[in-house]
JSON list of C-alpha atoms in Angstrom, two decimals:
[
{"chain": "X", "resi": 30, "resn": "UNK", "atom": "CA", "xyz": [24.09, -73.85, 46.58]},
{"chain": "X", "resi": 31, "resn": "UNK", "atom": "CA", "xyz": [26.56, -72.93, 49.30]},
{"chain": "X", "resi": 32, "resn": "UNK", "atom": "CA", "xyz": [26.75, -69.32, 50.43]},
{"chain": "X", "resi": 33, "resn": "UNK", "atom": "CA", "xyz": [30.08, -67.48, 50.42]},
{"chain": "X", "resi": 34, "resn": "UNK", "atom": "CA", "xyz": [30.58, -67.51, 54.16]},
{"chain": "X", "resi": 35, "resn": "UNK", "atom": "CA", "xyz": [30.10, -71.24, 54.45]},
{"chain": "X", "resi": 36, "resn": "UNK", "atom": "CA", "xyz": [32.39, -71.78, 51.47]},
{"chain": "X", "resi": 37, "resn": "UNK", "atom": "CA", "xyz": [35.18, -69.71, 53.03]},
{"chain": "X", "resi": 38, "resn": "UNK", "atom": "CA", "xyz": [34.90, -71.63, 56.27]},
{"chain": "X", "resi": 39, "resn": "UNK", "atom": "CA", "xyz": [35.10, -74.93, 54.42]},
{"chain": "X", "resi": 40, "resn": "UNK", "atom": "CA", "xyz": [38.11, -73.83, 52.40]},
{"chain": "X", "resi": 41, "resn": "UNK", "atom": "CA", "xyz": [39.94, -72.75, 55.53]},
{"chain": "X", "resi": 42, "resn": "UNK", "atom": "CA", "xyz": [39.41, -76.23, 56.92]},
{"chain": "X", "resi": 43, "resn": "UNK", "atom": "CA", "xyz": [40.83, -77.80, 53.76]},
{"chain": "X", "resi": 44, "resn": "UNK", "atom": "CA", "xyz": [44.32, -76.52, 54.24]},
{"chain": "X", "resi": 45, "resn": "UNK", "atom": "CA", "xyz": [46.66, -74.82, 56.68]},
{"chain": "X", "resi": 46, "resn": "UNK", "atom": "CA", "xyz": [50.31, -73.82, 56.32]},
{"chain": "X", "resi": 47, "resn": "UNK", "atom": "CA", "xyz": [51.46, -77.31, 57.21]},
{"chain": "X", "resi": 48, "resn": "UNK", "atom": "CA", "xyz": [48.47, -79.55, 56.59]},
{"chain": "X", "resi": 49, "resn": "UNK", "atom": "CA", "xyz": [46.27, -80.52, 53.69]},
{"chain": "X", "resi": 50, "resn": "UNK", "atom": "CA", "xyz": [42.94, -82.36, 53.73]},
{"chain": "X", "resi": 51, "resn": "UNK", "atom": "CA", "xyz": [42.89, -85.80, 52.09]},
{"chain": "X", "resi": 52, "resn": "UNK", "atom": "CA", "xyz": [39.95, -84.92, 49.85]},
{"chain": "X", "resi": 53, "resn": "UNK", "atom": "CA", "xyz": [41.68, -81.77, 48.67]},
{"chain": "X", "resi": 54, "resn": "UNK", "atom": "CA", "xyz": [44.63, -83.80, 47.43]},
{"chain": "X", "resi": 55, "resn": "UNK", "atom": "CA", "xyz": [42.32, -86.14, 45.52]},
{"chain": "X", "resi": 56, "resn": "UNK", "atom": "CA", "xyz": [41.48, -84.83, 42.05]},
{"chain": "X", "resi": 57, "resn": "UNK", "atom": "CA", "xyz": [44.35, -82.33, 41.96]},
{"chain": "X", "resi": 58, "resn": "UNK", "atom": "CA", "xyz": [46.01, -82.16, 38.54]},
{"chain": "X", "resi": 59, "resn": "UNK", "atom": "CA", "xyz": [49.65, -83.12, 38.06]},
{"chain": "X", "resi": 60, "resn": "UNK", "atom": "CA", "xyz": [52.00, -81.30, 35.70]},
{"chain": "X", "resi": 61, "resn": "UNK", "atom": "CA", "xyz": [55.67, -81.74, 34.91]},
{"chain": "X", "resi": 62, "resn": "UNK", "atom": "CA", "xyz": [58.43, -79.10, 34.87]},
{"chain": "X", "resi": 63, "resn": "UNK", "atom": "CA", "xyz": [57.53, -78.29, 31.25]},
{"chain": "X", "resi": 64, "resn": "UNK", "atom": "CA", "xyz": [53.97, -77.50, 32.27]},
{"chain": "X", "resi": 65, "resn": "UNK", "atom": "CA", "xyz": [52.61, -80.57, 30.51]},
{"chain": "X", "resi": 66, "resn": "UNK", "atom": "CA", "xyz": [49.65, -82.21, 32.21]},
{"chain": "X", "resi": 67, "resn": "UNK", "atom": "CA", "xyz": [50.49, -85.74, 33.30]},
{"chain": "X", "resi": 68, "resn": "UNK", "atom": "CA", "xyz": [47.25, -86.72, 35.01]},
{"chain": "X", "resi": 69, "resn": "UNK", "atom": "CA", "xyz": [45.52, -86.19, 38.31]},
{"chain": "X", "resi": 70, "resn": "UNK", "atom": "CA", "xyz": [45.86, -87.55, 41.82]},
{"chain": "X", "resi": 71, "resn": "UNK", "atom": "CA", "xyz": [43.15, -90.17, 42.21]},
{"chain": "X", "resi": 72, "resn": "UNK", "atom": "CA", "xyz": [43.84, -90.95, 45.84]},
{"chain": "X", "resi": 73, "resn": "UNK", "atom": "CA", "xyz": [46.73, -91.93, 48.08]},
{"chain": "X", "resi": 74, "resn": "UNK", "atom": "CA", "xyz": [47.59, -94.95, 50.16]},
{"chain": "X", "resi": 75, "resn": "UNK", "atom": "CA", "xyz": [48.19, -94.67, 53.90]},
{"chain": "X", "resi": 76, "resn": "UNK", "atom": "CA", "xyz": [49.80, -97.21, 56.22]},
{"chain": "X", "resi": 77, "resn": "UNK", "atom": "CA", "xyz": [47.02, -98.52, 58.46]},
{"chain": "X", "resi": 78, "resn": "UNK", "atom": "CA", "xyz": [49.26, -98.77, 61.48]},
{"chain": "X", "resi": 79, "resn": "UNK", "atom": "CA", "xyz": [51.97, -96.22, 60.65]},
{"chain": "X", "resi": 80, "resn": "UNK", "atom": "CA", "xyz": [49.66, -93.40, 59.55]},
{"chain": "X", "resi": 81, "resn": "UNK", "atom": "CA", "xyz": [52.20, -92.52, 56.87]},
{"chain": "X", "resi": 82, "resn": "UNK", "atom": "CA", "xyz": [51.42, -91.83, 53.23]},
{"chain": "X", "resi": 83, "resn": "UNK", "atom": "CA", "xyz": [53.16, -94.61, 51.30]},
{"chain": "X", "resi": 84, "resn": "UNK", "atom": "CA", "xyz": [52.37, -93.21, 47.84]},
{"chain": "X", "resi": 85, "resn": "UNK", "atom": "CA", "xyz": [49.88, -91.16, 45.86]},
{"chain": "X", "resi": 86, "resn": "UNK", "atom": "CA", "xyz": [48.13, -92.67, 42.84]},
{"chain": "X", "resi": 87, "resn": "UNK", "atom": "CA", "xyz": [48.14, -90.61, 39.68]},
{"chain": "X", "resi": 88, "resn": "UNK", "atom": "CA", "xyz": [45.73, -91.65, 36.97]},
{"chain": "X", "resi": 89, "resn": "UNK", "atom": "CA", "xyz": [45.22, -90.62, 33.39]},
{"chain": "X", "resi": 90, "resn": "UNK", "atom": "CA", "xyz": [43.41, -91.84, 30.31]},
{"chain": "X", "resi": 91, "resn": "UNK", "atom": "CA", "xyz": [40.36, -94.08, 30.24]},
{"chain": "X", "resi": 92, "resn": "UNK", "atom": "CA", "xyz": [36.66, -93.26, 30.43]},
{"chain": "X", "resi": 93, "resn": "UNK", "atom": "CA", "xyz": [34.79, -93.28, 33.74]},
{"chain": "X", "resi": 94, "resn": "UNK", "atom": "CA", "xyz": [37.64, -95.02, 35.48]},
{"chain": "X", "resi": 95, "resn": "UNK", "atom": "CA", "xyz": [37.77, -97.94, 33.03]},
{"chain": "X", "resi": 96, "resn": "UNK", "atom": "CA", "xyz": [41.02, -98.45, 31.14]},
{"chain": "X", "resi": 97, "resn": "UNK", "atom": "CA", "xyz": [42.90, -95.85, 33.16]},
{"chain": "X", "resi": 98, "resn": "UNK", "atom": "CA", "xyz": [46.59, -96.10, 33.85]},
{"chain": "X", "resi": 99, "resn": "UNK", "atom": "CA", "xyz": [47.56, -95.70, 37.52]},
{"chain": "X", "resi": 100, "resn": "UNK", "atom": "CA", "xyz": [50.98, -94.56, 38.62]},
{"chain": "X", "resi": 101, "resn": "UNK", "atom": "CA", "xyz": [52.12, -94.75, 42.23]},
{"chain": "X", "resi": 102, "resn": "UNK", "atom": "CA", "xyz": [54.09, -91.61, 43.10]},
{"chain": "X", "resi": 103, "resn": "UNK", "atom": "CA", "xyz": [56.18, -90.91, 46.20]},
{"chain": "X", "resi": 104, "resn": "UNK", "atom": "CA", "xyz": [54.54, -88.22, 48.32]},
{"chain": "X", "resi": 105, "resn": "UNK", "atom": "CA", "xyz": [57.83, -86.30, 48.32]},
{"chain": "X", "resi": 106, "resn": "UNK", "atom": "CA", "xyz": [57.84, -86.21, 44.51]},
{"chain": "X", "resi": 107, "resn": "UNK", "atom": "CA", "xyz": [54.74, -84.00, 44.57]},
{"chain": "X", "resi": 108, "resn": "UNK", "atom": "CA", "xyz": [55.48, -80.29, 44.85]},
{"chain": "X", "resi": 109, "resn": "UNK", "atom": "CA", "xyz": [52.54, -77.93, 44.89]},
{"chain": "X", "resi": 110, "resn": "UNK", "atom": "CA", "xyz": [52.73, -75.30, 42.17]},
{"chain": "X", "resi": 111, "resn": "UNK", "atom": "CA", "xyz": [50.51, -72.37, 43.11]},
{"chain": "X", "resi": 112, "resn": "UNK", "atom": "CA", "xyz": [50.73, -70.91, 39.60]},
{"chain": "X", "resi": 113, "resn": "UNK", "atom": "CA", "xyz": [49.43, -74.08, 37.95]},
{"chain": "X", "resi": 114, "resn": "UNK", "atom": "CA", "xyz": [47.13, -74.80, 40.89]},
{"chain": "X", "resi": 115, "resn": "UNK", "atom": "CA", "xyz": [48.33, -78.39, 40.78]},
{"chain": "X", "resi": 116, "resn": "UNK", "atom": "CA", "xyz": [51.19, -80.69, 41.73]},
{"chain": "X", "resi": 117, "resn": "UNK", "atom": "CA", "xyz": [54.46, -80.64, 39.88]},
{"chain": "X", "resi": 118, "resn": "UNK", "atom": "CA", "xyz": [56.43, -83.82, 39.32]},
{"chain": "X", "resi": 119, "resn": "UNK", "atom": "CA", "xyz": [59.74, -83.45, 37.54]},
{"chain": "X", "resi": 120, "resn": "UNK", "atom": "CA", "xyz": [59.48, -86.20, 34.97]},
{"chain": "X", "resi": 121, "resn": "UNK", "atom": "CA", "xyz": [59.36, -86.20, 31.17]},
{"chain": "X", "resi": 122, "resn": "UNK", "atom": "CA", "xyz": [56.30, -87.69, 29.52]},
{"chain": "X", "resi": 123, "resn": "UNK", "atom": "CA", "xyz": [58.52, -90.24, 27.79]},
{"chain": "X", "resi": 124, "resn": "UNK", "atom": "CA", "xyz": [60.06, -91.35, 31.05]},
{"chain": "X", "resi": 125, "resn": "UNK", "atom": "CA", "xyz": [56.64, -91.60, 32.69]},
{"chain": "X", "resi": 126, "resn": "UNK", "atom": "CA", "xyz": [55.65, -94.24, 30.11]},
{"chain": "X", "resi": 127, "resn": "UNK", "atom": "CA", "xyz": [58.23, -96.59, 31.62]},
{"chain": "X", "resi": 128, "resn": "UNK", "atom": "CA", "xyz": [57.31, -95.81, 35.23]},
{"chain": "X", "resi": 129, "resn": "UNK", "atom": "CA", "xyz": [55.81, -98.50, 37.50]},
{"chain": "X", "resi": 130, "resn": "UNK", "atom": "CA", "xyz": [52.07, -98.55, 36.94]},
{"chain": "X", "resi": 131, "resn": "UNK", "atom": "CA", "xyz": [49.02, -100.65, 37.78]},
{"chain": "X", "resi": 132, "resn": "UNK", "atom": "CA", "xyz": [48.60, -101.69, 34.15]},
{"chain": "X", "resi": 133, "resn": "UNK", "atom": "CA", "xyz": [51.89, -103.53, 34.02]},
{"chain": "X", "resi": 134, "resn": "UNK", "atom": "CA", "xyz": [52.25, -104.42, 37.68]},
{"chain": "X", "resi": 135, "resn": "UNK", "atom": "CA", "xyz": [49.86, -105.69, 40.32]},
{"chain": "X", "resi": 136, "resn": "UNK", "atom": "CA", "xyz": [48.36, -102.88, 42.32]},
{"chain": "X", "resi": 137, "resn": "UNK", "atom": "CA", "xyz": [47.83, -104.83, 45.50]},
{"chain": "X", "resi": 138, "resn": "UNK", "atom": "CA", "xyz": [51.39, -105.92, 46.23]},
{"chain": "X", "resi": 139, "resn": "UNK", "atom": "CA", "xyz": [53.05, -102.70, 47.33]},
{"chain": "X", "resi": 140, "resn": "UNK", "atom": "CA", "xyz": [55.81, -104.34, 49.33]},
{"chain": "X", "resi": 141, "resn": "UNK", "atom": "CA", "xyz": [59.27, -103.05, 50.19]},
{"chain": "X", "resi": 142, "resn": "UNK", "atom": "CA", "xyz": [60.75, -104.15, 46.86]},
{"chain": "X", "resi": 143, "resn": "UNK", "atom": "CA", "xyz": [58.05, -102.50, 44.79]},
{"chain": "X", "resi": 144, "resn": "UNK", "atom": "CA", "xyz": [58.20, -99.42, 46.97]},
{"chain": "X", "resi": 145, "resn": "UNK", "atom": "CA", "xyz": [61.91, -99.06, 46.40]},
{"chain": "X", "resi": 146, "resn": "UNK", "atom": "CA", "xyz": [61.40, -99.44, 42.64]},
{"chain": "X", "resi": 147, "resn": "UNK", "atom": "CA", "xyz": [58.76, -96.70, 42.62]},
{"chain": "X", "resi": 148, "resn": "UNK", "atom": "CA", "xyz": [60.73, -94.29, 44.78]},
{"chain": "X", "resi": 149, "resn": "UNK", "atom": "CA", "xyz": [64.01, -94.77, 42.95]},
{"chain": "X", "resi": 150, "resn": "UNK", "atom": "CA", "xyz": [62.25, -94.18, 39.63]},
{"chain": "X", "resi": 151, "resn": "UNK", "atom": "CA", "xyz": [61.49, -90.65, 40.83]},
{"chain": "X", "resi": 152, "resn": "UNK", "atom": "CA", "xyz": [64.85, -90.22, 42.52]},
{"chain": "X", "resi": 153, "resn": "UNK", "atom": "CA", "xyz": [63.44, -90.25, 46.06]},
{"chain": "X", "resi": 154, "resn": "UNK", "atom": "CA", "xyz": [64.88, -92.24, 48.97]},
{"chain": "X", "resi": 155, "resn": "UNK", "atom": "CA", "xyz": [62.48, -94.91, 50.25]},
{"chain": "N", "resi": 15, "resn": "UNK", "atom": "CA", "xyz": [26.85, -98.97, 36.12]},
{"chain": "N", "resi": 16, "resn": "UNK", "atom": "CA", "xyz": [30.15, -100.68, 36.81]},
{"chain": "N", "resi": 17, "resn": "UNK", "atom": "CA", "xyz": [30.40, -104.38, 36.02]},
{"chain": "N", "resi": 18, "resn": "UNK", "atom": "CA", "xyz": [31.46, -106.86, 38.69]},
{"chain": "N", "resi": 19, "resn": "UNK", "atom": "CA", "xyz": [34.95, -107.45, 37.34]},
{"chain": "N", "resi": 20, "resn": "UNK", "atom": "CA", "xyz": [35.81, -103.77, 37.26]},
{"chain": "N", "resi": 21, "resn": "UNK", "atom": "CA", "xyz": [34.35, -103.37, 40.72]},
{"chain": "N", "resi": 22, "resn": "UNK", "atom": "CA", "xyz": [36.48, -106.17, 42.13]},
{"chain": "N", "resi": 23, "resn": "UNK", "atom": "CA", "xyz": [39.59, -104.70, 40.59]},
{"chain": "N", "resi": 24, "resn": "UNK", "atom": "CA", "xyz": [38.79, -101.32, 42.09]},
{"chain": "N", "resi": 25, "resn": "UNK", "atom": "CA", "xyz": [38.12, -102.78, 45.52]},
{"chain": "N", "resi": 26, "resn": "UNK", "atom": "CA", "xyz": [41.44, -104.64, 45.48]},
{"chain": "N", "resi": 27, "resn": "UNK", "atom": "CA", "xyz": [43.17, -101.34, 44.81]},
{"chain": "N", "resi": 28, "resn": "UNK", "atom": "CA", "xyz": [41.34, -99.71, 47.71]},
{"chain": "N", "resi": 29, "resn": "UNK", "atom": "CA", "xyz": [43.04, -101.72, 50.40]},
{"chain": "N", "resi": 30, "resn": "UNK", "atom": "CA", "xyz": [45.85, -104.16, 51.09]},
{"chain": "N", "resi": 31, "resn": "UNK", "atom": "CA", "xyz": [46.92, -105.86, 54.33]},
{"chain": "N", "resi": 32, "resn": "UNK", "atom": "CA", "xyz": [48.92, -102.80, 55.34]},
{"chain": "N", "resi": 33, "resn": "UNK", "atom": "CA", "xyz": [47.53, -99.93, 53.30]},
{"chain": "N", "resi": 34, "resn": "UNK", "atom": "CA", "xyz": [44.22, -98.15, 52.87]},
{"chain": "N", "resi": 35, "resn": "UNK", "atom": "CA", "xyz": [43.18, -95.69, 50.17]},
{"chain": "N", "resi": 36, "resn": "UNK", "atom": "CA", "xyz": [42.45, -92.15, 51.32]},
{"chain": "N", "resi": 37, "resn": "UNK", "atom": "CA", "xyz": [39.02, -92.12, 49.69]},
{"chain": "N", "resi": 38, "resn": "UNK", "atom": "CA", "xyz": [38.10, -95.39, 51.36]},
{"chain": "N", "resi": 39, "resn": "UNK", "atom": "CA", "xyz": [38.73, -93.87, 54.78]},
{"chain": "N", "resi": 40, "resn": "UNK", "atom": "CA", "xyz": [36.52, -90.88, 53.95]},
{"chain": "N", "resi": 41, "resn": "UNK", "atom": "CA", "xyz": [32.87, -91.56, 54.67]},
{"chain": "N", "resi": 42, "resn": "UNK", "atom": "CA", "xyz": [33.53, -94.56, 56.93]},
{"chain": "N", "resi": 43, "resn": "UNK", "atom": "CA", "xyz": [31.24, -94.65, 59.95]},
{"chain": "N", "resi": 44, "resn": "UNK", "atom": "CA", "xyz": [32.61, -94.39, 63.47]},
{"chain": "N", "resi": 45, "resn": "UNK", "atom": "CA", "xyz": [31.21, -96.34, 66.42]},
{"chain": "N", "resi": 46, "resn": "UNK", "atom": "CA", "xyz": [32.21, -96.58, 70.06]},
{"chain": "N", "resi": 47, "resn": "UNK", "atom": "CA", "xyz": [32.84, -99.70, 72.15]},
{"chain": "N", "resi": 48, "resn": "UNK", "atom": "CA", "xyz": [29.12, -99.84, 72.97]},
{"chain": "N", "resi": 49, "resn": "UNK", "atom": "CA", "xyz": [28.30, -100.01, 69.27]},
{"chain": "N", "resi": 50, "resn": "UNK", "atom": "CA", "xyz": [26.77, -96.53, 69.29]},
{"chain": "N", "resi": 51, "resn": "UNK", "atom": "CA", "xyz": [27.29, -94.54, 66.11]},
{"chain": "N", "resi": 52, "resn": "UNK", "atom": "CA", "xyz": [29.34, -91.41, 66.78]},
{"chain": "N", "resi": 53, "resn": "UNK", "atom": "CA", "xyz": [29.63, -90.02, 63.26]},
{"chain": "N", "resi": 54, "resn": "UNK", "atom": "CA", "xyz": [31.65, -90.60, 60.13]},
{"chain": "N", "resi": 55, "resn": "UNK", "atom": "CA", "xyz": [35.14, -89.79, 58.97]},
{"chain": "N", "resi": 56, "resn": "UNK", "atom": "CA", "xyz": [34.82, -86.75, 56.74]},
{"chain": "N", "resi": 57, "resn": "UNK", "atom": "CA", "xyz": [38.48, -86.57, 55.74]},
{"chain": "N", "resi": 58, "resn": "UNK", "atom": "CA", "xyz": [41.90, -86.49, 57.35]},
{"chain": "N", "resi": 59, "resn": "UNK", "atom": "CA", "xyz": [44.72, -84.00, 57.49]},
{"chain": "N", "resi": 60, "resn": "UNK", "atom": "CA", "xyz": [48.18, -84.86, 56.22]},
{"chain": "N", "resi": 61, "resn": "UNK", "atom": "CA", "xyz": [51.46, -83.03, 56.87]},
{"chain": "N", "resi": 62, "resn": "UNK", "atom": "CA", "xyz": [52.44, -81.46, 53.54]},
{"chain": "N", "resi": 63, "resn": "UNK", "atom": "CA", "xyz": [56.12, -82.09, 54.12]},
{"chain": "N", "resi": 64, "resn": "UNK", "atom": "CA", "xyz": [56.06, -84.99, 56.56]},
{"chain": "N", "resi": 65, "resn": "UNK", "atom": "CA", "xyz": [53.52, -87.12, 54.71]},
{"chain": "N", "resi": 66, "resn": "UNK", "atom": "CA", "xyz": [52.11, -88.13, 58.08]},
{"chain": "N", "resi": 67, "resn": "UNK", "atom": "CA", "xyz": [48.46, -88.19, 59.02]},
{"chain": "N", "resi": 68, "resn": "UNK", "atom": "CA", "xyz": [48.07, -85.62, 61.79]},
{"chain": "N", "resi": 69, "resn": "UNK", "atom": "CA", "xyz": [44.43, -86.37, 62.53]},
{"chain": "N", "resi": 70, "resn": "UNK", "atom": "CA", "xyz": [41.20, -87.62, 61.03]},
{"chain": "N", "resi": 71, "resn": "UNK", "atom": "CA", "xyz": [38.10, -85.43, 61.10]},
{"chain": "N", "resi": 72, "resn": "UNK", "atom": "CA", "xyz": [34.90, -87.03, 62.32]},
{"chain": "N", "resi": 73, "resn": "UNK", "atom": "CA", "xyz": [31.68, -85.19, 61.63]},
{"chain": "N", "resi": 74, "resn": "UNK", "atom": "CA", "xyz": [28.13, -85.62, 62.73]},
{"chain": "N", "resi": 75, "resn": "UNK", "atom": "CA", "xyz": [24.88, -83.70, 62.70]},
{"chain": "N", "resi": 76, "resn": "UNK", "atom": "CA", "xyz": [23.95, -80.90, 60.35]},
{"chain": "N", "resi": 77, "resn": "UNK", "atom": "CA", "xyz": [22.33, -80.96, 56.93]},
{"chain": "N", "resi": 78, "resn": "UNK", "atom": "CA", "xyz": [24.45, -80.95, 53.76]},
{"chain": "N", "resi": 79, "resn": "UNK", "atom": "CA", "xyz": [27.57, -80.07, 55.67]},
{"chain": "N", "resi": 80, "resn": "UNK", "atom": "CA", "xyz": [26.06, -76.97, 57.27]},
{"chain": "N", "resi": 81, "resn": "UNK", "atom": "CA", "xyz": [25.93, -76.92, 61.04]},
{"chain": "N", "resi": 82, "resn": "UNK", "atom": "CA", "xyz": [27.99, -80.06, 61.44]},
{"chain": "N", "resi": 83, "resn": "UNK", "atom": "CA", "xyz": [30.28, -80.65, 64.38]},
{"chain": "N", "resi": 84, "resn": "UNK", "atom": "CA", "xyz": [33.80, -81.67, 63.46]},
{"chain": "N", "resi": 85, "resn": "UNK", "atom": "CA", "xyz": [36.03, -83.63, 65.81]},
{"chain": "N", "resi": 86, "resn": "UNK", "atom": "CA", "xyz": [39.72, -84.14, 65.13]},
{"chain": "N", "resi": 87, "resn": "UNK", "atom": "CA", "xyz": [40.71, -87.69, 66.05]},
{"chain": "N", "resi": 88, "resn": "UNK", "atom": "CA", "xyz": [44.19, -89.19, 66.34]},
{"chain": "N", "resi": 89, "resn": "UNK", "atom": "CA", "xyz": [44.77, -91.75, 63.57]},
{"chain": "N", "resi": 90, "resn": "UNK", "atom": "CA", "xyz": [45.81, -94.28, 66.23]},
{"chain": "N", "resi": 91, "resn": "UNK", "atom": "CA", "xyz": [42.49, -93.88, 68.01]},
{"chain": "N", "resi": 92, "resn": "UNK", "atom": "CA", "xyz": [40.70, -95.39, 64.99]},
{"chain": "N", "resi": 93, "resn": "UNK", "atom": "CA", "xyz": [40.52, -99.18, 65.04]},
{"chain": "N", "resi": 94, "resn": "UNK", "atom": "CA", "xyz": [38.77, -100.86, 62.17]},
{"chain": "N", "resi": 95, "resn": "UNK", "atom": "CA", "xyz": [35.94, -103.13, 63.27]},
{"chain": "N", "resi": 96, "resn": "UNK", "atom": "CA", "xyz": [35.19, -105.64, 60.52]},
{"chain": "N", "resi": 97, "resn": "UNK", "atom": "CA", "xyz": [31.92, -106.65, 62.18]},
{"chain": "N", "resi": 98, "resn": "UNK", "atom": "CA", "xyz": [30.58, -103.10, 62.20]},
{"chain": "N", "resi": 99, "resn": "UNK", "atom": "CA", "xyz": [32.28, -102.27, 58.90]},
{"chain": "N", "resi": 100, "resn": "UNK", "atom": "CA", "xyz": [33.44, -99.04, 60.46]},
{"chain": "N", "resi": 101, "resn": "UNK", "atom": "CA", "xyz": [35.99, -97.52, 62.81]},
{"chain": "N", "resi": 102, "resn": "UNK", "atom": "CA", "xyz": [35.79, -98.04, 66.51]},
{"chain": "N", "resi": 103, "resn": "UNK", "atom": "CA", "xyz": [36.82, -95.27, 68.90]},
{"chain": "N", "resi": 104, "resn": "UNK", "atom": "CA", "xyz": [36.64, -96.09, 72.58]},
{"chain": "N", "resi": 105, "resn": "UNK", "atom": "CA", "xyz": [34.87, -93.04, 73.90]},
{"chain": "N", "resi": 106, "resn": "UNK", "atom": "CA", "xyz": [31.50, -92.54, 75.57]},
{"chain": "N", "resi": 107, "resn": "UNK", "atom": "CA", "xyz": [29.01, -90.27, 73.86]},
{"chain": "N", "resi": 108, "resn": "UNK", "atom": "CA", "xyz": [29.00, -88.02, 76.93]},
{"chain": "N", "resi": 109, "resn": "UNK", "atom": "CA", "xyz": [32.76, -87.67, 76.90]},
{"chain": "N", "resi": 110, "resn": "UNK", "atom": "CA", "xyz": [32.70, -86.93, 73.17]},
{"chain": "N", "resi": 111, "resn": "UNK", "atom": "CA", "xyz": [30.58, -83.85, 73.84]},
{"chain": "N", "resi": 112, "resn": "UNK", "atom": "CA", "xyz": [33.51, -82.28, 75.66]},
{"chain": "N", "resi": 113, "resn": "UNK", "atom": "CA", "xyz": [36.11, -83.28, 73.09]},
{"chain": "N", "resi": 114, "resn": "UNK", "atom": "CA", "xyz": [37.98, -80.67, 71.04]},
{"chain": "N", "resi": 115, "resn": "UNK", "atom": "CA", "xyz": [35.85, -79.77, 68.01]},
{"chain": "N", "resi": 116, "resn": "UNK", "atom": "CA", "xyz": [35.68, -77.23, 65.23]},
{"chain": "N", "resi": 117, "resn": "UNK", "atom": "CA", "xyz": [32.53, -75.71, 66.68]},
{"chain": "N", "resi": 118, "resn": "UNK", "atom": "CA", "xyz": [34.22, -74.51, 69.85]},
{"chain": "N", "resi": 119, "resn": "UNK", "atom": "CA", "xyz": [37.80, -74.20, 68.58]},
{"chain": "N", "resi": 120, "resn": "UNK", "atom": "CA", "xyz": [39.32, -72.84, 65.40]},
{"chain": "N", "resi": 121, "resn": "UNK", "atom": "CA", "xyz": [39.87, -75.54, 62.82]},
{"chain": "N", "resi": 122, "resn": "UNK", "atom": "CA", "xyz": [42.77, -73.87, 61.09]},
{"chain": "N", "resi": 123, "resn": "UNK", "atom": "CA", "xyz": [45.20, -73.64, 63.99]},
{"chain": "N", "resi": 124, "resn": "UNK", "atom": "CA", "xyz": [46.22, -77.23, 64.56]},
{"chain": "N", "resi": 125, "resn": "UNK", "atom": "CA", "xyz": [49.50, -76.46, 66.24]},
{"chain": "N", "resi": 126, "resn": "UNK", "atom": "CA", "xyz": [51.51, -78.53, 68.70]},
{"chain": "N", "resi": 127, "resn": "UNK", "atom": "CA", "xyz": [49.48, -77.34, 71.68]},
{"chain": "N", "resi": 128, "resn": "UNK", "atom": "CA", "xyz": [46.12, -78.15, 70.09]},
{"chain": "N", "resi": 129, "resn": "UNK", "atom": "CA", "xyz": [47.50, -81.45, 68.82]},
{"chain": "N", "resi": 130, "resn": "UNK", "atom": "CA", "xyz": [48.54, -82.48, 72.28]},
{"chain": "N", "resi": 131, "resn": "UNK", "atom": "CA", "xyz": [45.11, -81.53, 73.64]},
{"chain": "N", "resi": 132, "resn": "UNK", "atom": "CA", "xyz": [43.36, -83.65, 71.00]},
{"chain": "N", "resi": 133, "resn": "UNK", "atom": "CA", "xyz": [45.63, -86.67, 71.41]},
{"chain": "N", "resi": 134, "resn": "UNK", "atom": "CA", "xyz": [45.57, -86.65, 75.18]},
{"chain": "N", "resi": 135, "resn": "UNK", "atom": "CA", "xyz": [41.77, -86.45, 75.14]},
{"chain": "N", "resi": 136, "resn": "UNK", "atom": "CA", "xyz": [41.76, -89.87, 73.46]},
{"chain": "N", "resi": 137, "resn": "UNK", "atom": "CA", "xyz": [44.62, -91.18, 75.57]},
{"chain": "N", "resi": 138, "resn": "UNK", "atom": "CA", "xyz": [47.11, -91.31, 72.69]},
{"chain": "N", "resi": 139, "resn": "UNK", "atom": "CA", "xyz": [50.69, -90.02, 72.81]},
{"chain": "N", "resi": 140, "resn": "UNK", "atom": "CA", "xyz": [51.28, -87.13, 70.43]}
]
């Protein structure tokens, strides 16, 4: 549908050395240090006034978005792994089960307290 | 396709008082202070390490993404207008024509110099 030249141009706009496009982050798969797939980045939440990414949302499971688990992840916990072509988060699958998620917690109330809980779970300073 | 309850839950996750989901920003229409439609937010660029939004990309014109003009906009230049259900950027259509865009400039090289040019065009400190 899209010719090669146009595609190349679009890809170049998706990413630079320092910057990444929001819609390129969305849908990217997430693996752990063992190479196990944990889920994919559904989207990420940005401070309306600050313009800072507060956290990314990793989802897995469910069908067509229903019954999915959603895990808020600190931006700094996501390292891009060029070999896997996805993000790497250093967490065991077992430990992930106990991580803050939108099944067990309310998704809307991402306040300072919840933020600290999320960040500390992944060993990142809030 | 999606029942009302699921939809409500999803919408609540899209936005809080302070935060907005990346994919909710994408596609939002942009108007100026005269209520004229300028374009829509295609996506926005985030610092890979900093986790800061460097700029949003507003597009207009073109068919299926081909031949579109792309304007980088400072995040702070975007004010949400609940009445219009879109972002408001205080710039005249005529002035927008001369704004930095990906037609006339290279999209990939958003360095400090280009950043300052973009921000100062909209009267925002870089």
